[in-house]
XYZ file of C-alpha atoms in Angstrom:
598
model
C 184.050 104.958 75.408
C 181.372 108.288 75.389
C 178.951 106.768 78.255
C 175.398 108.131 77.053
C 173.245 111.012 78.850
C 170.227 109.199 80.216
C 167.203 110.738 79.216
C 164.622 110.698 82.561
C 161.529 109.710 82.025
C 158.812 112.064 81.931
C 156.794 112.254 85.311
C 152.919 110.603 84.767
C 151.014 113.240 86.512
C 147.713 111.702 88.913
C 145.882 114.627 87.852
C 146.304 113.494 84.138
C 145.547 110.205 85.359
C 142.954 110.342 87.131
C 141.315 112.902 84.489
C 141.797 110.282 81.902
C 140.577 107.660 83.924
C 137.765 109.418 84.667
C 135.980 110.292 81.080
C 135.972 106.546 80.247
C 134.215 105.487 83.651
C 132.127 107.709 84.004
C 130.724 106.986 80.734
C 130.466 103.505 81.361
C 128.760 103.997 84.774
C 125.967 106.107 83.103
C 125.240 103.790 80.313
C 125.052 100.982 83.052
C 123.047 103.075 85.664
C 120.087 101.326 86.129
C 117.215 104.398 85.959
C 113.912 104.886 89.236
C 111.897 102.870 85.930
C 114.327 100.155 85.078
C 114.320 99.793 89.161
C 110.743 99.949 89.698
C 110.662 97.289 87.296
C 113.268 94.753 89.538
C 111.928 95.427 91.997
C 108.090 95.090 90.553
C 109.421 91.531 89.697
C 110.804 90.106 93.131
C 107.304 91.105 93.945
C 105.427 89.267 91.111
C 108.354 85.626 92.349
C 107.832 85.877 95.948
C 104.250 86.533 95.670
C 104.309 83.234 93.492
C 106.411 80.721 95.559
C 103.920 82.736 98.489
C 101.039 80.990 96.858
C 102.446 78.272 96.286
C 103.229 77.286 99.479
C 99.670 78.343 100.714
C 98.051 76.536 98.324
C 100.653 73.052 99.617
C 99.413 74.860 102.905
C 95.957 74.068 102.561
C 96.525 71.082 101.185
C 97.848 69.664 104.518
C 95.227 71.243 106.436
C 92.696 69.587 104.627
C 94.406 66.091 105.006
C 94.379 66.918 108.100
C 90.229 67.540 108.558
C 89.142 65.401 105.426
C 91.749 62.705 105.756
C 92.107 62.588 102.304
C 94.560 66.631 99.805
C 93.724 63.881 96.761
C 90.024 65.193 95.392
C 88.875 68.726 95.414
C 87.023 69.973 98.637
C 83.523 69.232 97.771
C 84.609 65.500 96.900
C 86.158 65.213 100.198
C 83.326 66.384 101.913
C 80.651 64.913 99.885
C 83.062 61.234 101.153
C 82.313 62.431 105.572
C 79.367 61.158 106.921
C 76.706 63.199 107.742
C 77.996 64.474 110.579
C 81.113 65.607 109.960
C 80.355 67.623 107.993
C 79.231 70.174 110.336
C 81.711 69.096 112.674
C 83.935 69.878 110.412
C 83.130 74.296 108.866
C 82.005 74.712 112.439
C 85.678 73.932 114.119
C 87.550 75.232 111.444
C 85.781 78.328 111.595
C 87.040 78.680 115.268
C 90.166 78.045 115.249
C 89.608 80.634 112.695
C 88.258 83.453 114.647
C 91.075 82.520 117.312
C 93.464 82.911 115.273
C 91.951 86.475 114.632
C 91.023 87.986 118.072
C 94.698 86.545 119.003
C 95.803 89.444 115.899
C 94.160 91.813 117.408
C 95.087 90.481 121.289
C 98.876 90.736 120.991
C 99.717 93.376 117.854
C 97.222 95.831 119.017
C 96.205 96.656 116.028
C 92.409 96.485 114.041
C 91.942 93.650 112.673
C 90.083 93.470 108.880
C 89.023 90.784 106.939
C 90.085 92.773 103.307
C 92.714 92.171 101.659
C 92.395 95.077 100.010
C 92.457 97.182 102.808
C 96.188 97.184 103.084
C 96.580 98.219 98.988
C 94.861 101.369 99.565
C 94.872 102.737 102.984
C 97.298 103.722 104.850
C 101.264 104.751 103.073
C 101.422 100.875 102.140
C 103.544 100.043 105.444
C 102.515 96.170 106.305
C 102.615 94.495 108.878
C 104.086 91.473 108.312
C 103.594 89.171 111.489
C 99.535 90.226 111.608
C 98.817 89.812 107.744
C 100.493 86.148 108.364
C 98.430 85.343 111.160
C 95.216 86.151 108.777
C 96.408 83.860 106.090
C 97.229 81.312 108.639
C 93.804 82.370 110.024
C 91.704 81.948 106.137
C 94.173 78.880 106.300
C 91.974 76.421 108.629
C 88.272 79.129 107.470
C 88.968 77.711 103.492
C 90.377 73.731 104.070
C 87.610 73.404 106.315
C 85.367 73.808 104.000
C 84.120 77.232 104.794
C 82.724 79.031 101.418
C 85.054 81.740 100.474
C 87.795 82.259 98.673
C 91.142 81.575 98.806
C 92.266 84.784 96.068
C 91.991 86.639 99.910
C 94.398 85.201 101.660
C 97.071 85.075 98.277
C 96.451 88.562 97.632
C 97.701 89.641 101.199
C 100.404 87.160 101.366
C 101.870 88.952 98.250
C 101.167 91.864 99.430
C 103.018 92.240 102.616
C 106.120 90.533 100.334
C 105.336 94.110 98.460
C 105.664 96.077 101.222
C 108.521 94.131 102.515
C 109.958 94.641 99.209
C 109.916 98.164 99.506
C 110.863 98.985 102.403
C 114.070 97.149 101.743
C 114.341 98.974 99.080
C 114.085 102.476 100.485
C 111.747 103.438 97.575
C 109.562 106.704 98.551
C 105.806 106.479 99.709
C 104.388 106.291 96.347
C 107.230 103.719 94.891
C 105.616 101.599 97.991
C 102.292 101.722 97.003
C 102.590 100.841 93.555
C 104.828 97.475 95.003
C 101.567 96.326 97.011
C 99.460 96.909 94.321
C 102.515 94.797 92.297
C 102.166 92.352 95.163
C 98.226 92.210 95.027
C 98.042 91.772 90.855
C 100.890 89.361 91.062
C 98.406 87.615 94.111
C 95.480 87.751 91.830
C 97.779 86.155 88.382
C 99.294 83.505 91.310
C 95.274 82.374 92.215
C 93.827 82.528 88.394
C 96.537 81.718 86.641
C 95.539 85.162 84.337
C 97.642 87.806 84.024
C 96.834 90.253 82.743
C 93.201 90.021 84.576
C 95.629 90.555 87.989
C 97.104 94.024 86.349
C 93.663 94.648 85.636
C 91.802 94.132 88.438
C 94.281 96.292 89.894
C 93.877 98.825 87.946
C 90.518 99.257 87.110
C 88.862 97.514 90.850
C 91.640 99.057 93.709
C 93.323 102.110 92.096
C 90.837 103.009 90.042
C 93.525 104.162 86.963
C 94.847 102.740 84.022
C 97.617 105.693 83.456
C 100.496 103.686 82.468
C 103.159 105.251 85.182
C 101.821 101.926 87.529
C 99.675 99.793 84.883
C 103.600 99.052 83.084
C 104.467 97.643 86.991
C 101.121 96.067 86.562
C 101.589 93.873 85.020
C 104.954 93.050 84.721
C 104.693 92.166 88.462
C 101.740 90.000 87.343
C 103.521 87.961 84.562
C 106.346 86.952 86.478
C 103.933 85.231 89.197
C 102.176 83.727 86.596
C 105.750 82.191 84.644
C 106.247 81.178 88.621
C 102.951 79.267 89.505
C 103.443 77.541 85.900
C 107.003 75.831 86.739
C 104.769 74.436 89.480
C 101.390 74.052 87.982
C 101.444 73.641 84.671
C 99.790 76.198 82.418
C 96.881 75.225 81.572
C 93.234 78.093 81.682
C 91.510 76.893 85.221
C 88.164 76.017 84.040
C 88.151 73.624 80.252
C 85.264 74.442 77.805
C 83.559 72.352 75.122
C 83.807 74.201 71.588
C 80.847 75.811 71.530
C 81.149 78.003 68.318
C 80.015 81.979 67.047
C 77.075 83.132 67.711
C 74.237 84.507 65.161
C 73.435 88.114 65.476
C 70.094 87.778 65.737
C 71.592 85.422 69.045
C 73.039 88.010 70.363
C 70.316 89.298 71.239
C 69.778 86.590 74.132
C 73.366 87.749 75.572
C 71.789 90.947 76.168
C 69.232 90.165 78.199
C 71.012 87.907 80.095
C 73.378 90.775 80.994
C 70.193 92.670 81.875
C 68.898 89.544 83.695
C 72.585 89.984 86.023
C 72.497 94.102 86.825
C 69.671 93.179 88.320
C 70.479 90.323 90.061
C 73.415 91.739 91.430
C 73.386 94.858 93.570
C 70.895 92.377 95.237
C 73.565 89.894 96.177
C 75.340 92.403 97.598
C 73.117 93.257 99.702
C 72.669 90.026 101.295
C 76.228 89.434 101.672
C 76.781 92.873 103.720
C 72.655 92.356 104.999
C 74.632 88.987 106.487
C 77.857 91.435 108.005
C 76.243 93.509 109.705
C 73.122 90.815 111.058
C 76.341 89.146 112.585
C 78.919 92.019 113.732
C 75.713 93.597 115.601
C 75.769 89.405 117.512
C 77.132 91.093 120.433
C 79.542 87.735 120.889
C 82.839 86.723 120.973
C 84.556 86.505 117.048
C 85.300 82.657 117.817
C 82.059 81.811 118.581
C 80.813 83.844 115.776
C 82.357 82.681 113.240
C 81.833 79.195 114.445
C 77.959 79.256 114.233
C 79.555 80.908 110.639
C 81.078 77.738 109.576
C 78.297 75.418 110.720
C 75.357 77.012 109.151
C 77.751 75.971 105.954
C 77.858 72.218 107.638
C 74.556 72.018 108.100
C 73.880 72.438 105.042
C 77.167 70.254 103.655
C 74.916 67.672 105.858
C 72.562 67.279 102.614
C 74.796 69.684 100.076
C 78.452 69.764 99.974
C 79.015 71.442 96.689
C 77.734 74.175 99.121
C 81.631 73.792 100.611
C 84.667 75.489 99.223
C 84.967 78.039 96.443
C 82.950 76.439 94.217
C 85.550 75.634 91.148
C 84.119 72.045 91.795
C 80.941 72.816 91.339
C 81.863 76.166 88.321
C 83.718 73.307 86.444
C 80.421 70.676 87.013
C 78.655 73.797 85.985
C 80.633 74.604 82.152
C 80.255 71.179 81.853
C 75.884 70.628 81.358
C 76.713 68.280 84.566
C 73.448 69.898 86.284
C 69.824 69.495 85.871
C 68.733 73.299 86.425
C 65.948 71.812 89.559
C 68.960 70.755 91.572
C 71.241 73.891 89.938
C 69.202 75.676 91.067
C 69.039 74.968 94.746
C 72.602 74.776 95.067
C 72.543 78.297 93.586
C 70.814 79.262 96.135
C 72.153 77.400 99.056
C 75.421 78.725 98.091
C 74.435 82.167 98.363
C 73.272 81.506 101.882
C 76.804 78.961 102.658
C 79.137 82.634 101.250
C 76.957 85.068 103.798
C 77.687 83.342 106.080
C 80.822 82.802 105.723
C 81.684 86.652 104.468
C 78.931 87.721 107.439
C 80.591 85.849 110.225
C 84.328 87.571 109.396
C 86.094 84.568 107.628
C 89.393 86.388 105.646
C 88.835 84.582 102.499
C 87.796 86.532 99.141
C 83.985 86.656 96.906
C 85.451 86.908 93.824
C 85.214 83.255 92.794
C 82.063 81.791 94.431
C 80.642 85.213 92.345
C 82.358 83.141 89.820
C 79.370 80.602 90.650
C 76.885 82.573 91.327
C 77.095 84.012 88.077
C 76.846 81.141 86.017
C 74.181 79.437 87.457
C 72.627 82.230 86.356
C 73.432 81.504 83.743
C 73.235 78.370 83.271
C 69.401 78.997 84.526
C 68.883 81.437 81.818
C 69.599 79.961 79.244
C 68.184 77.171 80.122
C 64.886 78.496 80.063
C 65.391 80.591 76.243
C 66.162 76.611 74.794
C 62.843 76.557 75.111
C 62.748 78.885 72.631
C 62.644 78.103 68.435
C 65.452 80.973 68.269
C 67.492 80.478 71.475
C 68.047 76.375 70.968
C 71.138 76.027 69.182
C 73.344 77.931 72.017
C 73.684 75.784 74.435
C 73.016 76.789 78.204
C 77.063 76.317 78.435
C 77.530 79.115 76.413
C 74.726 81.724 78.532
C 76.963 79.723 81.233
C 80.305 81.225 80.481
C 79.125 85.072 79.708
C 76.273 84.695 82.663
C 80.693 84.761 84.786
C 81.448 87.339 83.334
C 78.156 89.738 83.372
C 77.447 88.971 86.378
C 81.504 89.958 87.192
C 81.544 92.622 86.290
C 78.605 94.119 87.396
C 79.637 93.361 91.215
C 83.371 94.641 91.042
C 82.263 97.116 88.552
C 84.599 96.447 86.199
C 83.560 95.018 83.211
C 87.008 95.307 81.129
C 89.008 93.120 83.681
C 86.021 90.700 84.304
C 85.313 90.335 80.124
C 89.238 89.679 79.785
C 88.792 87.615 83.254
C 86.885 85.546 81.574
C 88.225 84.911 78.528
C 91.346 83.768 80.629
C 89.788 80.862 82.167
C 89.201 80.012 79.649
C 90.406 80.910 76.645
C 87.711 80.789 74.696
C 87.945 83.479 71.782
C 84.868 82.521 70.135
C 82.482 83.957 73.036
C 84.317 87.809 73.263
C 81.594 88.908 71.123
C 78.694 88.034 73.063
C 80.952 87.937 76.287
C 81.430 91.946 76.034
C 77.796 92.891 75.219
C 77.037 91.140 78.342
C 79.379 92.885 80.482
C 78.304 96.554 79.491
C 75.096 95.832 79.574
C 75.324 94.514 82.936
C 78.211 96.878 83.903
C 75.750 99.844 83.053
C 72.182 98.493 84.269
C 74.371 97.755 88.094
C 75.252 101.174 87.890
C 71.996 102.449 87.181
C 70.633 100.986 90.309
C 73.217 100.961 92.881
C 76.956 102.978 92.234
C 78.869 100.743 94.402
C 80.003 97.300 93.878
C 81.435 94.798 95.741
C 84.259 96.312 97.373
C 83.857 100.009 97.572
C 81.184 98.786 100.326
C 83.927 97.697 101.918
C 85.903 100.359 101.358
C 83.934 103.293 102.278
C 82.645 101.441 105.535
C 86.378 101.232 106.585
C 87.668 104.878 106.028
C 88.172 104.742 101.995
C 86.727 108.346 101.926
C 88.629 109.736 104.779
C 92.050 108.326 103.844
C 91.426 110.335 99.530
C 90.364 114.238 101.913
C 94.590 113.093 103.314
C 95.307 112.592 99.303
C 93.791 115.733 98.561
C 95.913 117.730 101.367
C 98.726 115.568 100.086
C 101.850 118.303 99.575
C 105.167 118.081 98.103
C 107.479 117.155 102.065
C 104.566 113.796 102.034
C 106.194 112.637 98.643
C 110.026 113.756 99.253
C 112.873 112.079 99.298
C 115.705 113.485 101.808
C 119.102 113.175 101.299
C 119.753 114.407 97.914
C 123.498 113.921 96.273
C 125.867 117.240 97.124
C 128.625 118.775 96.028
C 129.878 121.817 98.176
C 130.503 124.583 95.753
C 134.140 124.449 95.988
C 134.351 120.794 94.805
C 137.516 120.021 92.644
C 135.870 119.165 88.895
C 137.194 115.396 89.218
C 135.542 115.128 92.412
C 132.595 116.118 90.541
C 132.923 113.877 88.130
C 134.133 110.959 90.313
C 130.183 111.382 92.499
C 128.526 111.258 89.199
C 130.343 108.009 88.419
C 129.262 106.862 91.876
C 125.682 107.728 91.383
C 122.391 106.891 89.440
C 120.967 110.412 89.548
C 122.141 113.307 85.755
C 122.428 116.381 88.246
C 124.436 116.942 91.381
C 122.682 119.703 94.115
C 125.437 122.253 94.886
C 125.622 123.807 98.898
C 127.267 127.244 99.927
C 129.960 126.902 102.567
C 126.809 127.523 104.997
C 125.241 124.507 103.586
C 123.180 126.550 101.760
C 121.205 125.430 98.324
C 122.826 127.873 95.273
C 122.538 125.691 92.075
C 122.954 122.163 90.015
C 125.499 120.862 88.574
C 124.292 118.680 85.072
C 125.846 115.280 83.934
C 125.461 117.246 80.295
C 127.460 119.901 81.354
C 130.294 118.204 82.571
C 130.827 116.618 79.674
C 132.307 119.301 77.000
C 135.049 119.619 79.988
C 136.535 116.243 80.250
C 138.438 116.305 76.655
C 141.366 119.072 78.593
C 142.195 118.410 81.402
C 145.019 121.988 82.175
C 140.772 123.513 81.757
C 139.132 121.282 84.588
C 142.356 121.464 86.477
C 141.176 125.296 87.256
C 137.434 123.839 87.629
C 135.176 123.527 90.799
C 132.203 123.353 90.689
C 130.822 126.701 91.578
C 132.140 127.683 87.369
C 129.932 124.923 85.991
C 127.331 125.162 88.868
C 123.530 126.646 87.092
C 121.662 128.457 89.575
C 118.822 129.633 87.941
C 117.225 126.115 88.579
C 113.363 125.381 89.677
C 112.182 124.347 93.227
C 109.270 123.301 95.318
C 108.907 124.056 99.145
C 107.440 121.587 101.106
C 104.172 122.978 101.960
C 103.277 123.417 97.476
C 100.750 120.985 96.351
C 101.098 118.238 93.425
C 99.791 120.689 91.130
C 102.767 123.196 92.216
C 105.390 120.365 91.048
C 104.065 119.596 88.122
C 103.208 122.851 86.948
C 107.027 123.054 87.463
C 108.361 120.040 85.728
C 106.300 121.385 82.358
C 109.202 124.320 82.696
C 111.969 121.793 83.304
C 113.635 118.122 81.408
C 114.558 117.264 84.358
C 114.038 113.723 86.470
C 113.777 115.377 89.448
C 112.873 119.258 90.862
C 115.314 120.223 94.640
C 112.608 120.998 97.794
C 114.216 123.850 99.835
C 113.303 124.556 103.309
C 109.740 126.883 104.658
C 111.758 128.638 107.012
C 112.978 130.897 103.783
C 116.547 130.149 104.794
C 117.488 128.638 101.794
C 118.529 125.292 103.084
C 118.348 122.233 100.980
C 115.725 119.495 102.474
C 115.026 116.832 99.642
C 114.059 117.126 95.457
C 110.675 115.732 94.591
C 110.455 112.689 91.762
C 109.119 113.559 88.405
C 107.696 109.615 88.498
C 106.982 109.417 92.760
C 104.695 112.762 91.785
C 103.203 110.822 88.737
C 102.430 108.318 91.117
C 100.518 109.615 93.623
C 98.613 112.132 91.371
C 97.280 108.241 89.471
C 97.012 106.647 92.821
C 93.826 108.897 93.193
C 91.674 110.431 90.274
C 89.634 112.157 92.880
C 92.196 114.829 93.420
C 92.500 115.541 89.957
C 89.154 116.917 90.909
C 90.042 117.865 94.308
C 93.289 119.957 93.087
C 91.926 122.046 89.259
């Protein structure tokens, strides 16, 4: 019986198996690999979510402190103070100011950092690194100022908390300096959105006021962060508009003249309002007394007014609601309006941490309501309710005070959801803005930033070089690396280029992900190729001392997302790489740089 010959199995070539694995793995990883924009949007959304949770936590904490001081947490702060005896209305704001001052003094003494009451300083000034301990202590100080009746807004600490979150997320993710500052700005956007349930306004606030640009490289993440923050907040407190306004109907073309005049009035009064706030701040700063005494004095002023008029306590939300519902007689409103300005000036000037956004809205609504009540006696405007003038006054005065008319228009619409008034609102905001600009070039925030070093920081940015935004340790391979190892490295990274170094670690060129695809289907040829064979040697480079204009000149002739940075000594050593997105962020954040470097 014949024995059949056994045919030995064909040995499996491990190199061919390796290439087959690479052929399906590399396209899959390329498709799944997130791009820098996607990563930035994800981080912006994370900042919005965590910032909203921080805002909700602050709201809950403020209710607890309010209960501890007024024994009432179910009512608005103004209503709570109205139920207290007159002497407690005096003592509580003064005690809250003293406690808040002690917290700020501890912040300055033990953390060895300069104290500031302007939360936007953290967004604009610096490199995006925010101290978590200082932010928490400042928010704690704001908690006592606000919950004890201080005439200041809570949007300040909400933004401060969200800004801290943005800086922390960026540092954990190890993003570049421009992206870190962008995530800090996303935190500010999320804080405003969470405070007012207004996602578009949150993004516009940061883009128009803080950063001064509407570039999509910045505006897109701001929008994403504010939307996520708003959706998160609405899950807990609902999605209703902040202020409920009765339907006011449309206005005739002839009645628009009245709203135009109101815009002029708001534009004229806005510089006076800002001068009052800054004069109070200057007056308190000249008082050579400990911070705790100054802040207690500011609270005492508020308390003395609140003994007769508790409506001045808090940020003015309930008083503003009463104006929009027509609950005030014009004489009473005039008194409350003047006293509210005094109370806000005392709280703000004494050094309390917080915002003046909502108090500014109340002042604008009061001016508009009084103006409407005056014009109501004339036949041509008797058909317009004073509430309509209050609504337009809110937006016009906000536009004039912040120098951000677009943000003001959108915010008033978002917090009231009254589309019928959008045309007179646009008219009033624009007229007020130009009127205020003709009288004073600076708004409510630009003055504070100027005095705290904003323009010195802008000068530093004008001198920014490639080395300031360069990312170190880019992905590299040796020029003698085998083709399969090059492919595997691409599969483990999210970059489209690998930088090739010679045996002495000098830059030789780059390998493109696109260039290696032609060899994937030819395993025999791929076995013979090394990194040097597929290297692009004629590739643009930068030096650490190059200006940003040089970066854009290089990118105008280069389709890639990154350019390598070589040593300034001429040794050819690879120092790092610069991303096009980071360069655009650094350039777009400060429009002053364009004129300085062009």
